[in-house]
JSON list of C-alpha atoms and ligand atoms in Angstrom, two decimals:
[
{"chain": "A", "resi": 97, "resn": "MET", "atom": "CA", "xyz": [0.03, -0.23, -0.20]},
{"chain": "A", "resi": 98, "resn": "GLY", "atom": "CA", "xyz": [0.99, 3.63, -0.81]},
{"chain": "A", "resi": 99, "resn": "PHE", "atom": "CA", "xyz": [0.70, 6.30, 0.84]},
{"chain": "A", "resi": 100, "resn": "ALA", "atom": "CA", "xyz": [-2.95, 6.65, 1.54]},
{"chain": "A", "resi": 101, "resn": "ILE", "atom": "CA", "xyz": [-5.18, 9.71, 2.36]},
{"chain": "A", "resi": 102, "resn": "ALA", "atom": "CA", "xyz": [-8.56, 9.61, 3.38]},
{"chain": "A", "resi": 103, "resn": "VAL", "atom": "CA", "xyz": [-10.99, 12.43, 2.79]},
{"chain": "A", "resi": 104, "resn": "ASP", "atom": "CA", "xyz": [-14.30, 12.16, 3.79]},
{"chain": "A", "resi": 105, "resn": "GLY", "atom": "CA", "xyz": [-16.61, 14.68, 5.00]},
{"chain": "A", "resi": 106, "resn": "PRO", "atom": "CA", "xyz": [-20.34, 15.90, 4.19]},
{"chain": "A", "resi": 107, "resn": "ALA", "atom": "CA", "xyz": [-21.34, 17.90, 1.32]},
{"chain": "A", "resi": 108, "resn": "ALA", "atom": "CA", "xyz": [-19.72, 21.46, 0.55]},
{"chain": "A", "resi": 109, "resn": "SER", "atom": "CA", "xyz": [-17.31, 20.63, 3.72]},
{"chain": "A", "resi": 110, "resn": "GLY", "atom": "CA", "xyz": [-14.29, 21.83, 1.84]},
{"chain": "A", "resi": 111, "resn": "LYS", "atom": "CA", "xyz": [-12.84, 18.19, 1.52]},
{"chain": "A", "resi": 112, "resn": "GLY", "atom": "CA", "xyz": [-12.71, 18.18, -2.20]},
{"chain": "A", "resi": 113, "resn": "THR", "atom": "CA", "xyz": [-10.54, 21.36, -2.76]},
{"chain": "A", "resi": 114, "resn": "ILE", "atom": "CA", "xyz": [-8.34, 20.16, 0.16]},
{"chain": "A", "resi": 115, "resn": "ALA", "atom": "CA", "xyz": [-7.68, 16.88, -1.48]},
{"chain": "A", "resi": 116, "resn": "VAL", "atom": "CA", "xyz": [-7.08, 18.08, -4.59]},
{"chain": "A", "resi": 117, "resn": "LYS", "atom": "CA", "xyz": [-4.31, 20.61, -3.32]},
{"chain": "A", "resi": 118, "resn": "LEU", "atom": "CA", "xyz": [-3.26, 17.63, -1.25]},
{"chain": "A", "resi": 119, "resn": "GLY", "atom": "CA", "xyz": [-3.07, 15.56, -4.63]},
{"chain": "A", "resi": 120, "resn": "ALA", "atom": "CA", "xyz": [-0.72, 18.42, -6.25]},
{"chain": "A", "resi": 121, "resn": "LEU", "atom": "CA", "xyz": [1.26, 18.88, -2.76]},
{"chain": "A", "resi": 122, "resn": "TYR", "atom": "CA", "xyz": [2.41, 15.11, -3.46]},
{"chain": "A", "resi": 123, "resn": "GLY", "atom": "CA", "xyz": [2.01, 14.54, -6.85]},
{"chain": "A", "resi": 124, "resn": "TYR", "atom": "CA", "xyz": [-0.73, 11.50, -6.29]},
{"chain": "A", "resi": 125, "resn": "PRO", "atom": "CA", "xyz": [-3.71, 10.87, -8.46]},
{"chain": "A", "resi": 126, "resn": "VAL", "atom": "CA", "xyz": [-7.35, 12.13, -6.64]},
{"chain": "A", "resi": 127, "resn": "LEU", "atom": "CA", "xyz": [-10.44, 10.25, -6.76]},
{"chain": "A", "resi": 128, "resn": "ASP", "atom": "CA", "xyz": [-13.47, 12.21, -6.02]},
{"chain": "A", "resi": 129, "resn": "SER", "atom": "CA", "xyz": [-15.66, 9.07, -5.30]},
{"chain": "A", "resi": 130, "resn": "GLY", "atom": "CA", "xyz": [-19.48, 11.78, -5.11]},
{"chain": "A", "resi": 131, "resn": "LEU", "atom": "CA", "xyz": [-18.74, 11.74, -8.98]},
{"chain": "A", "resi": 132, "resn": "LEU", "atom": "CA", "xyz": [-18.81, 7.75, -9.07]},
{"chain": "A", "resi": 133, "resn": "TYR", "atom": "CA", "xyz": [-22.48, 8.08, -6.93]},
{"chain": "A", "resi": 134, "resn": "ARG", "atom": "CA", "xyz": [-23.53, 11.11, -9.30]},
{"chain": "A", "resi": 135, "resn": "ALA", "atom": "CA", "xyz": [-22.65, 9.65, -12.41]},
{"chain": "A", "resi": 136, "resn": "VAL", "atom": "CA", "xyz": [-24.92, 6.43, -11.70]},
{"chain": "A", "resi": 137, "resn": "GLY", "atom": "CA", "xyz": [-27.66, 8.41, -10.26]},
{"chain": "A", "resi": 138, "resn": "MET", "atom": "CA", "xyz": [-27.58, 10.86, -12.99]},
{"chain": "A", "resi": 139, "resn": "LYS", "atom": "CA", "xyz": [-27.07, 7.54, -15.53]},
{"chain": "A", "resi": 140, "resn": "VAL", "atom": "CA", "xyz": [-30.44, 5.88, -14.48]},
{"chain": "A", "resi": 141, "resn": "LEU", "atom": "CA", "xyz": [-32.04, 9.39, -14.92]},
{"chain": "A", "resi": 142, "resn": "GLY", "atom": "CA", "xyz": [-30.80, 9.70, -18.54]},
{"chain": "A", "resi": 143, "resn": "GLN", "atom": "CA", "xyz": [-31.91, 5.91, -19.28]},
{"chain": "A", "resi": 144, "resn": "GLY", "atom": "CA", "xyz": [-35.75, 7.19, -18.12]},
{"chain": "A", "resi": 145, "resn": "GLY", "atom": "CA", "xyz": [-35.62, 4.87, -15.11]},
{"chain": "A", "resi": 146, "resn": "ASP", "atom": "CA", "xyz": [-36.48, 5.73, -11.29]},
{"chain": "A", "resi": 147, "resn": "LEU", "atom": "CA", "xyz": [-34.11, 6.58, -8.56]},
{"chain": "A", "resi": 148, "resn": "ALA", "atom": "CA", "xyz": [-35.99, 4.35, -6.37]},
{"chain": "A", "resi": 149, "resn": "ASP", "atom": "CA", "xyz": [-34.81, 0.60, -8.90]},
{"chain": "A", "resi": 150, "resn": "GLU", "atom": "CA", "xyz": [-32.23, -0.58, -7.03]},
{"chain": "A", "resi": 151, "resn": "ALA", "atom": "CA", "xyz": [-31.69, -3.08, -10.63]},
{"chain": "A", "resi": 152, "resn": "ALA", "atom": "CA", "xyz": [-31.57, -0.11, -12.41]},
{"chain": "A", "resi": 153, "resn": "ALA", "atom": "CA", "xyz": [-29.43, 1.46, -10.36]},
{"chain": "A", "resi": 154, "resn": "THR", "atom": "CA", "xyz": [-27.05, -1.63, -10.43]},
{"chain": "A", "resi": 155, "resn": "ALA", "atom": "CA", "xyz": [-26.31, -1.83, -13.93]},
{"chain": "A", "resi": 156, "resn": "ALA", "atom": "CA", "xyz": [-25.92, 1.46, -14.19]},
{"chain": "A", "resi": 157, "resn": "ALA", "atom": "CA", "xyz": [-22.98, 1.14, -11.62]},
{"chain": "A", "resi": 158, "resn": "ARG", "atom": "CA", "xyz": [-21.65, -2.13, -13.28]},
{"chain": "A", "resi": 159, "resn": "SER", "atom": "CA", "xyz": [-21.90, 0.14, -17.09]},
{"chain": "A", "resi": 160, "resn": "LEU", "atom": "CA", "xyz": [-20.49, 3.10, -15.91]},
{"chain": "A", "resi": 161, "resn": "GLU", "atom": "CA", "xyz": [-16.98, 4.71, -18.23]},
{"chain": "A", "resi": 162, "resn": "PRO", "atom": "CA", "xyz": [-14.65, 6.57, -17.31]},
{"chain": "A", "resi": 163, "resn": "SER", "atom": "CA", "xyz": [-15.87, 9.78, -20.05]},
{"chain": "A", "resi": 164, "resn": "GLU", "atom": "CA", "xyz": [-19.73, 9.38, -17.42]},
{"chain": "A", "resi": 165, "resn": "LEU", "atom": "CA", "xyz": [-17.22, 11.30, -14.56]},
{"chain": "A", "resi": 166, "resn": "GLU", "atom": "CA", "xyz": [-16.93, 13.97, -16.65]},
{"chain": "A", "resi": 167, "resn": "GLY", "atom": "CA", "xyz": [-18.88, 17.48, -17.67]},
{"chain": "A", "resi": 168, "resn": "PRO", "atom": "CA", "xyz": [-20.89, 19.61, -15.87]},
{"chain": "A", "resi": 169, "resn": "VAL", "atom": "CA", "xyz": [-23.92, 17.52, -15.41]},
{"chain": "A", "resi": 170, "resn": "VAL", "atom": "CA", "xyz": [-22.99, 15.88, -12.54]},
{"chain": "A", "resi": 171, "resn": "ARG", "atom": "CA", "xyz": [-22.15, 18.86, -11.15]},
{"chain": "A", "resi": 172, "resn": "THR", "atom": "CA", "xyz": [-24.95, 19.78, -10.68]},
{"chain": "A", "resi": 173, "resn": "ARG", "atom": "CA", "xyz": [-27.53, 20.29, -7.81]},
{"chain": "A", "resi": 174, "resn": "ALA", "atom": "CA", "xyz": [-30.08, 17.06, -9.58]},
{"chain": "A", "resi": 175, "resn": "ALA", "atom": "CA", "xyz": [-26.43, 15.30, -9.85]},
{"chain": "A", "resi": 176, "resn": "GLY", "atom": "CA", "xyz": [-25.85, 15.06, -5.71]},
{"chain": "A", "resi": 177, "resn": "GLU", "atom": "CA", "xyz": [-29.87, 14.62, -5.09]},
{"chain": "A", "resi": 178, "resn": "ALA", "atom": "CA", "xyz": [-29.12, 11.34, -6.94]},
{"chain": "A", "resi": 179, "resn": "ALA", "atom": "CA", "xyz": [-26.47, 10.66, -6.31]},
{"chain": "A", "resi": 180, "resn": "SER", "atom": "CA", "xyz": [-27.12, 10.24, -2.30]},
{"chain": "A", "resi": 181, "resn": "ARG", "atom": "CA", "xyz": [-30.07, 8.33, -3.63]},
{"chain": "A", "resi": 182, "resn": "VAL", "atom": "CA", "xyz": [-28.60, 5.55, -5.53]},
{"chain": "A", "resi": 183, "resn": "ALA", "atom": "CA", "xyz": [-25.78, 5.51, -2.73]},
{"chain": "A", "resi": 184, "resn": "ILE", "atom": "CA", "xyz": [-28.33, 3.79, -0.29]},
{"chain": "A", "resi": 185, "resn": "TYR", "atom": "CA", "xyz": [-28.09, 0.45, -2.43]},
{"chain": "A", "resi": 186, "resn": "THR", "atom": "CA", "xyz": [-25.46, -2.20, -1.23]},
{"chain": "A", "resi": 187, "resn": "PRO", "atom": "CA", "xyz": [-25.47, -3.73, -4.44]},
{"chain": "A", "resi": 188, "resn": "VAL", "atom": "CA", "xyz": [-24.17, -0.47, -5.83]},
{"chain": "A", "resi": 189, "resn": "ARG", "atom": "CA", "xyz": [-21.60, 0.12, -3.37]},
{"chain": "A", "resi": 190, "resn": "ARG", "atom": "CA", "xyz": [-20.13, -3.15, -3.45]},
{"chain": "A", "resi": 191, "resn": "VAL", "atom": "CA", "xyz": [-19.91, -2.86, -7.50]},
{"chain": "A", "resi": 192, "resn": "LEU", "atom": "CA", "xyz": [-17.83, 0.72, -6.94]},
{"chain": "A", "resi": 193, "resn": "ARG", "atom": "CA", "xyz": [-15.95, -0.79, -4.04]},
{"chain": "A", "resi": 194, "resn": "ASP", "atom": "CA", "xyz": [-12.96, -2.91, -6.10]},
{"chain": "A", "resi": 195, "resn": "PHE", "atom": "CA", "xyz": [-12.19, 0.11, -8.56]},
{"chain": "A", "resi": 196, "resn": "GLN", "atom": "CA", "xyz": [-12.25, 2.95, -5.35]},
{"chain": "A", "resi": 197, "resn": "ARG", "atom": "CA", "xyz": [-10.25, 0.23, -3.43]},
{"chain": "A", "resi": 198, "resn": "ASP", "atom": "CA", "xyz": [-7.44, -0.47, -6.24]},
{"chain": "A", "resi": 199, "resn": "PHE", "atom": "CA", "xyz": [-7.26, 3.31, -6.40]},
{"chain": "A", "resi": 200, "resn": "ALA", "atom": "CA", "xyz": [-6.72, 3.56, -2.77]},
{"chain": "A", "resi": 201, "resn": "LEU", "atom": "CA", "xyz": [-4.09, 1.20, -2.75]},
{"chain": "A", "resi": 202, "resn": "GLN", "atom": "CA", "xyz": [-1.60, 2.78, -5.64]},
{"chain": "A", "resi": 203, "resn": "GLU", "atom": "CA", "xyz": [2.05, 3.09, -4.80]},
{"chain": "A", "resi": 204, "resn": "PRO", "atom": "CA", "xyz": [3.54, 5.76, -4.20]},
{"chain": "A", "resi": 205, "resn": "GLY", "atom": "CA", "xyz": [-0.10, 6.72, -2.94]},
{"chain": "A", "resi": 206, "resn": "ALA", "atom": "CA", "xyz": [-3.48, 8.36, -3.69]},
{"chain": "A", "resi": 207, "resn": "VAL", "atom": "CA", "xyz": [-5.76, 10.60, -2.52]},
{"chain": "A", "resi": 208, "resn": "ILE", "atom": "CA", "xyz": [-9.65, 10.21, -2.21]},
{"chain": "A", "resi": 209, "resn": "ASP", "atom": "CA", "xyz": [-12.50, 11.46, -0.77]},
{"chain": "A", "resi": 210, "resn": "GLY", "atom": "CA", "xyz": [-15.92, 10.56, -0.22]},
{"chain": "A", "resi": 211, "resn": "ARG", "atom": "CA", "xyz": [-18.08, 9.34, 3.02]},
{"chain": "A", "resi": 212, "resn": "ASP", "atom": "CA", "xyz": [-16.72, 6.14, 3.63]},
{"chain": "A", "resi": 213, "resn": "ILE", "atom": "CA", "xyz": [-12.94, 5.94, 2.53]},
{"chain": "A", "resi": 214, "resn": "GLY", "atom": "CA", "xyz": [-11.49, 6.00, 5.81]},
{"chain": "A", "resi": 215, "resn": "THR", "atom": "CA", "xyz": [-14.45, 3.09, 7.40]},
{"chain": "A", "resi": 216, "resn": "VAL", "atom": "CA", "xyz": [-14.73, 1.00, 4.30]},
{"chain": "A", "resi": 217, "resn": "ILE", "atom": "CA", "xyz": [-12.98, 1.37, 0.95]},
{"chain": "A", "resi": 218, "resn": "ALA", "atom": "CA", "xyz": [-9.46, 2.16, 2.76]},
{"chain": "A", "resi": 219, "resn": "PRO", "atom": "CA", "xyz": [-9.43, 1.15, 6.72]},
{"chain": "A", "resi": 220, "resn": "ASP", "atom": "CA", "xyz": [-5.93, 0.71, 7.06]},
{"chain": "A", "resi": 221, "resn": "ALA", "atom": "CA", "xyz": [-5.50, 4.48, 5.05]},
{"chain": "A", "resi": 222, "resn": "PRO", "atom": "CA", "xyz": [-1.87, 5.74, 6.90]},
{"chain": "A", "resi": 223, "resn": "ALA", "atom": "CA", "xyz": [-3.45, 9.02, 6.61]},
{"chain": "A", "resi": 224, "resn": "LYS", "atom": "CA", "xyz": [-7.35, 10.09, 7.23]},
{"chain": "A", "resi": 225, "resn": "LEU", "atom": "CA", "xyz": [-8.84, 13.06, 7.83]},
{"chain": "A", "resi": 226, "resn": "TYR", "atom": "CA", "xyz": [-12.69, 13.94, 8.55]},
{"chain": "A", "resi": 227, "resn": "VAL", "atom": "CA", "xyz": [-13.06, 17.48, 6.64]},
{"chain": "A", "resi": 228, "resn": "THR", "atom": "CA", "xyz": [-16.54, 19.62, 8.99]},
{"chain": "A", "resi": 229, "resn": "ALA", "atom": "CA", "xyz": [-18.36, 22.53, 8.57]},
{"chain": "A", "resi": 230, "resn": "THR", "atom": "CA", "xyz": [-21.92, 23.96, 9.65]},
{"chain": "A", "resi": 231, "resn": "PRO", "atom": "CA", "xyz": [-24.73, 23.21, 7.78]},
{"chain": "A", "resi": 232, "resn": "GLU", "atom": "CA", "xyz": [-25.06, 27.10, 7.43]},
{"chain": "A", "resi": 233, "resn": "ALA", "atom": "CA", "xyz": [-21.70, 27.50, 6.17]},
{"chain": "A", "resi": 234, "resn": "ARG", "atom": "CA", "xyz": [-21.21, 24.90, 3.80]},
{"chain": "A", "resi": 235, "resn": "ALA", "atom": "CA", "xyz": [-25.13, 25.33, 2.42]},
{"chain": "A", "resi": 236, "resn": "MET", "atom": "CA", "xyz": [-23.32, 29.02, 1.49]},
{"chain": "A", "resi": 237, "resn": "ARG", "atom": "CA", "xyz": [-20.68, 27.58, -0.49]},
{"chain": "A", "resi": 238, "resn": "ARG", "atom": "CA", "xyz": [-22.52, 25.37, -2.41]},
{"chain": "A", "resi": 239, "resn": "TRP", "atom": "CA", "xyz": [-25.23, 27.57, -3.12]},
{"chain": "A", "resi": 240, "resn": "LYS", "atom": "CA", "xyz": [-22.51, 30.08, -4.37]},
{"chain": "A", "resi": 241, "resn": "GLN", "atom": "CA", "xyz": [-20.79, 27.79, -6.49]},
{"chain": "A", "resi": 242, "resn": "LEU", "atom": "CA", "xyz": [-24.04, 26.57, -8.35]},
{"chain": "A", "resi": 243, "resn": "VAL", "atom": "CA", "xyz": [-25.05, 29.86, -8.67]},
{"chain": "A", "resi": 244, "resn": "GLY", "atom": "CA", "xyz": [-21.39, 30.28, -10.59]},
{"chain": "A", "resi": 245, "resn": "GLN", "atom": "CA", "xyz": [-22.34, 27.44, -12.86]},
{"chain": "A", "resi": 246, "resn": "GLY", "atom": "CA", "xyz": [-25.07, 28.94, -13.88]},
{"chain": "A", "resi": 247, "resn": "GLU", "atom": "CA", "xyz": [-27.72, 27.45, -11.71]},
{"chain": "A", "resi": 248, "resn": "THR", "atom": "CA", "xyz": [-30.89, 28.74, -10.22]},
{"chain": "A", "resi": 249, "resn": "VAL", "atom": "CA", "xyz": [-31.77, 27.84, -6.46]},
{"chain": "A", "resi": 250, "resn": "THR", "atom": "CA", "xyz": [-32.21, 30.06, -3.46]},
{"chain": "A", "resi": 251, "resn": "TYR", "atom": "CA", "xyz": [-29.92, 29.40, -0.40]},
{"chain": "A", "resi": 252, "resn": "GLU", "atom": "CA", "xyz": [-33.18, 28.29, 1.64]},
{"chain": "A", "resi": 253, "resn": "ASP", "atom": "CA", "xyz": [-33.00, 25.47, -0.89]},
{"chain": "A", "resi": 254, "resn": "ILE", "atom": "CA", "xyz": [-29.82, 24.42, -0.57]},
{"chain": "A", "resi": 255, "resn": "LEU", "atom": "CA", "xyz": [-29.58, 24.51, 2.86]},
{"chain": "A", "resi": 256, "resn": "ALA", "atom": "CA", "xyz": [-32.83, 22.46, 2.91]},
{"chain": "A", "resi": 257, "resn": "ASP", "atom": "CA", "xyz": [-30.45, 19.71, 0.69]},
{"chain": "A", "resi": 258, "resn": "ILE", "atom": "CA", "xyz": [-27.69, 19.50, 2.91]},
{"chain": "A", "resi": 259, "resn": "HIS", "atom": "CA", "xyz": [-29.92, 18.94, 5.39]},
{"chain": "A", "resi": 260, "resn": "THR", "atom": "CA", "xyz": [-31.94, 16.01, 4.23]},
{"chain": "A", "resi": 261, "resn": "ARG", "atom": "CA", "xyz": [-28.52, 14.86, 2.12]},
{"chain": "A", "resi": 262, "resn": "ASP", "atom": "CA", "xyz": [-26.59, 14.24, 5.56]},
{"chain": "A", "resi": 263, "resn": "ALA", "atom": "CA", "xyz": [-29.51, 12.63, 7.21]},
{"chain": "A", "resi": 264, "resn": "ARG", "atom": "CA", "xyz": [-29.63, 9.91, 4.61]},
{"chain": "A", "resi": 265, "resn": "ASP", "atom": "CA", "xyz": [-26.02, 9.48, 3.89]},
{"chain": "A", "resi": 266, "resn": "SER", "atom": "CA", "xyz": [-26.09, 9.11, 7.98]},
{"chain": "A", "resi": 267, "resn": "ALA", "atom": "CA", "xyz": [-28.53, 7.19, 8.13]},
{"chain": "A", "resi": 268, "resn": "ARG", "atom": "CA", "xyz": [-28.66, 4.19, 5.69]},
{"chain": "A", "resi": 269, "resn": "ALA", "atom": "CA", "xyz": [-27.68, 0.97, 6.61]},
{"chain": "A", "resi": 270, "resn": "ASP", "atom": "CA", "xyz": [-24.61, -0.05, 4.55]},
{"chain": "A", "resi": 271, "resn": "SER", "atom": "CA", "xyz": [-21.56, 2.61, 4.85]},
{"chain": "A", "resi": 272, "resn": "PRO", "atom": "CA", "xyz": [-22.93, 5.42, 6.46]},
{"chain": "A", "resi": 273, "resn": "MET", "atom": "CA", "xyz": [-21.08, 8.69, 7.04]},
{"chain": "A", "resi": 274, "resn": "VAL", "atom": "CA", "xyz": [-19.07, 8.73, 10.00]},
{"chain": "A", "resi": 275, "resn": "ALA", "atom": "CA", "xyz": [-15.74, 9.55, 10.66]},
{"chain": "A", "resi": 276, "resn": "ALA", "atom": "CA", "xyz": [-13.40, 6.57, 11.38]},
{"chain": "A", "resi": 277, "resn": "PRO", "atom": "CA", "xyz": [-12.26, 6.45, 15.16]},
{"chain": "A", "resi": 278, "resn": "ASP", "atom": "CA", "xyz": [-8.63, 7.53, 14.07]},
{"chain": "A", "resi": 279, "resn": "ALA", "atom": "CA", "xyz": [-9.70, 9.71, 11.69]},
{"chain": "A", "resi": 280, "resn": "VAL", "atom": "CA", "xyz": [-8.58, 14.09, 12.29]},
{"chain": "A", "resi": 281, "resn": "LEU", "atom": "CA", "xyz": [-11.24, 16.13, 12.69]},
{"chain": "A", "resi": 282, "resn": "LEU", "atom": "CA", "xyz": [-11.18, 19.35, 10.79]},
{"chain": "A", "resi": 283, "resn": "ASP", "atom": "CA", "xyz": [-13.58, 21.75, 11.23]},
{"chain": "A", "resi": 284, "resn": "THR", "atom": "CA", "xyz": [-13.47, 24.09, 8.54]},
{"chain": "A", "resi": 285, "resn": "THR", "atom": "CA", "xyz": [-16.43, 26.38, 9.41]},
{"chain": "A", "resi": 286, "resn": "GLU", "atom": "CA", "xyz": [-14.42, 29.72, 10.26]},
{"chain": "A", "resi": 287, "resn": "MET", "atom": "CA", "xyz": [-11.58, 28.57, 8.15]},
{"chain": "A", "resi": 288, "resn": "THR", "atom": "CA", "xyz": [-10.77, 30.30, 3.83]},
{"chain": "A", "resi": 289, "resn": "ILE", "atom": "CA", "xyz": [-9.57, 27.69, 1.48]},
{"chain": "A", "resi": 290, "resn": "ASP", "atom": "CA", "xyz": [-6.21, 28.55, 2.60]},
{"chain": "A", "resi": 291, "resn": "ALA", "atom": "CA", "xyz": [-5.91, 27.92, 6.32]},
{"chain": "A", "resi": 292, "resn": "ALA", "atom": "CA", "xyz": [-8.35, 24.62, 5.45]},
{"chain": "A", "resi": 293, "resn": "PHE", "atom": "CA", "xyz": [-5.92, 23.65, 3.37]},
{"chain": "A", "resi": 294, "resn": "ASP", "atom": "CA", "xyz": [-2.52, 24.11, 6.12]},
{"chain": "A", "resi": 295, "resn": "ALA", "atom": "CA", "xyz": [-4.64, 22.53, 8.72]},
{"chain": "A", "resi": 296, "resn": "ALA", "atom": "CA", "xyz": [-4.93, 19.69, 6.35]},
{"chain": "A", "resi": 297, "resn": "ARG", "atom": "CA", "xyz": [-1.33, 19.84, 5.32]},
{"chain": "A", "resi": 298, "resn": "ARG", "atom": "CA", "xyz": [-0.04, 19.71, 9.07]},
{"chain": "A", "resi": 299, "resn": "ILE", "atom": "CA", "xyz": [-2.16, 16.76, 9.77]},
{"chain": "A", "resi": 300, "resn": "VAL", "atom": "CA", "xyz": [-1.35, 14.93, 7.00]},
{"chain": "A", "resi": 301, "resn": "GLU", "atom": "CA", "xyz": [2.79, 15.76, 7.47]},
{"chain": "A", "resi": 302, "resn": "ALA", "atom": "CA", "xyz": [2.25, 14.14, 10.80]},
{"chain": "A", "resi": 303, "resn": "ALA", "atom": "CA", "xyz": [0.39, 11.24, 10.08]},
{"chain": "A", "resi": 304, "resn": "ARG", "atom": "CA", "xyz": [3.30, 11.33, 7.04]},
{"chain": "A", "resi": 305, "resn": "SER", "atom": "CA", "xyz": [6.54, 11.15, 9.53]},
{"chain": "A", "resi": 306, "resn": "ARG", "atom": "CA", "xyz": [4.50, 8.00, 11.49]},
{"chain": "A", "resi": 307, "resn": "TRP", "atom": "CA", "xyz": [4.20, 6.13, 8.62]},
{"chain": "A", "resi": 308, "resn": "GLU", "atom": "CA", "xyz": [7.82, 7.02, 7.57]},
{"chain": "A", "resi": 309, "resn": "THR", "atom": "CA", "xyz": [8.90, 5.94, 11.13]},
{"chain": "A", "resi": 310, "resn": "ALA", "atom": "CA", "xyz": [6.68, 2.56, 11.42]},
{"chain": "A", "resi": 311, "resn": "LYS", "atom": "CA", "xyz": [8.04, 1.52, 8.15]},
{"chain": "A", "resi": 312, "resn": "GLY", "atom": "CA", "xyz": [11.65, 1.94, 8.99]},
{"chain": "B", "resi": 1863, "resn": "LIG", "atom": "O1", "xyz": [-19.32, 14.28, -2.49]},
{"chain": "B", "resi": 1863, "resn": "LIG", "atom": "P1", "xyz": [-20.94, 14.36, -3.38]},
{"chain": "B", "resi": 1863, "resn": "LIG", "atom": "O2", "xyz": [-21.78, 15.60, -2.56]},
{"chain": "B", "resi": 1863, "resn": "LIG", "atom": "O3", "xyz": [-19.95, 14.74, -3.95]},
{"chain": "B", "resi": 1863, "resn": "LIG", "atom": "O4", "xyz": [-21.50, 13.13, -3.18]},
{"chain": "B", "resi": 1863, "resn": "LIG", "atom": "C1", "xyz": [-22.37, 12.79, -3.33]},
{"chain": "B", "resi": 1863, "resn": "LIG", "atom": "C2", "xyz": [-23.86, 11.66, -2.31]},
{"chain": "B", "resi": 1863, "resn": "LIG", "atom": "O5", "xyz": [-22.71, 10.44, -2.97]},
{"chain": "B", "resi": 1863, "resn": "LIG", "atom": "C3", "xyz": [-23.36, 11.76, -1.06]},
{"chain": "B", "resi": 1863, "resn": "LIG", "atom": "O6", "xyz": [-24.11, 12.35, -1.19]},
{"chain": "B", "resi": 1863, "resn": "LIG", "atom": "C4", "xyz": [-23.14, 10.70, -0.99]},
{"chain": "B", "resi": 1863, "resn": "LIG", "atom": "O7", "xyz": [-24.40, 10.17, -0.70]},
{"chain": "B", "resi": 1863, "resn": "LIG", "atom": "C5", "xyz": [-22.46, 9.50, -2.05]},
{"chain": "B", "resi": 1863, "resn": "LIG", "atom": "N1", "xyz": [-21.79, 9.34, -1.97]},
{"chain": "B", "resi": 1863, "resn": "LIG", "atom": "C6", "xyz": [-21.68, 8.08, -0.94]},
{"chain": "B", "resi": 1863, "resn": "LIG", "atom": "N2", "xyz": [-19.97, 7.84, -0.70]},
{"chain": "B", "resi": 1863, "resn": "LIG", "atom": "C7", "xyz": [-19.16, 8.52, -1.32]},
{"chain": "B", "resi": 1863, "resn": "LIG", "atom": "C8", "xyz": [-19.04, 9.19, -1.61]},
{"chain": "B", "resi": 1863, "resn": "LIG", "atom": "C9", "xyz": [-20.32, 9.35, -2.03]},
{"chain": "B", "resi": 1863, "resn": "LIG", "atom": "O8", "xyz": [-22.16, 7.49, -0.97]},
{"chain": "B", "resi": 1863, "resn": "LIG", "atom": "N3", "xyz": [-17.82, 8.04, -0.97]}
]
C-alpha cells in the first residue's frame, strides 16, 4: 500500500478542494468518489429510469465508463440528490468498491475524498481526515458554486438539500457517513480555503512522519 490519504466528510465541507490540493502537493492522483455515485444517479435518470429502482441503479454502476464522470452534468444540484439516493443500495456500493480500493492502494500514494473512505474503502489508510463545517456554512458555499455554474436556486433550497442529504447519508445501513475512529477532525466553518488546506497539510505531514517511522 502506498501513502493513501482518506478525506471524508459531508457535502460542501471543503473536502474536495483539500483533496485536490493534497494531491498536487504530493504528486498523487486524486479520486472524487462522489462523482461515481453522481454518475450512476444521472445515468439512471438519463435512461428514463427511477432512482427507487435498485436493479437499474446496479446495472448503471456496472456499466459505468470513465467518460461518464466528466462534464458539467455530474456537478449539478440534481446529480448530488440523485447520488445520495442510489448510494443507499448495497449492490451499487459493492460494484464501486473494488475500483476505489485499487485506486487507494496504488503506489506511491493516492488521495480519495468521500464518505466511507477511512471506514470501508481504505480502513488502513495511513492518513485520515474528516472535514466538517456547519450546515449553514456548507450551504452558503454550495449555493455560491451552483449559482456560479448558472443554476437558479436559493440559499434556503440548498440548506434544505444539505439537511436532507446529511440525514440520508448518515442513516443508511451500508457504509453510513461517519468519521473513522482514527480520523483527525477538521472543522472548516471559520476557515478560508488557504487556512483549511494549511491545517489539512499539517495533519497529513504528521501522519506521514508516523508512517515513515513505522515503515523503518
Ligand atoms: O461528495 P458528493 O457531494 O459529490 O457526494 C454525492 C453523494 O454521493 C453523497 O451525498 C453520498 O450519498 C454519496 N457518496 C457516498 N460515498 C462516497 C461518496 C459519495 O455514499 N464515498
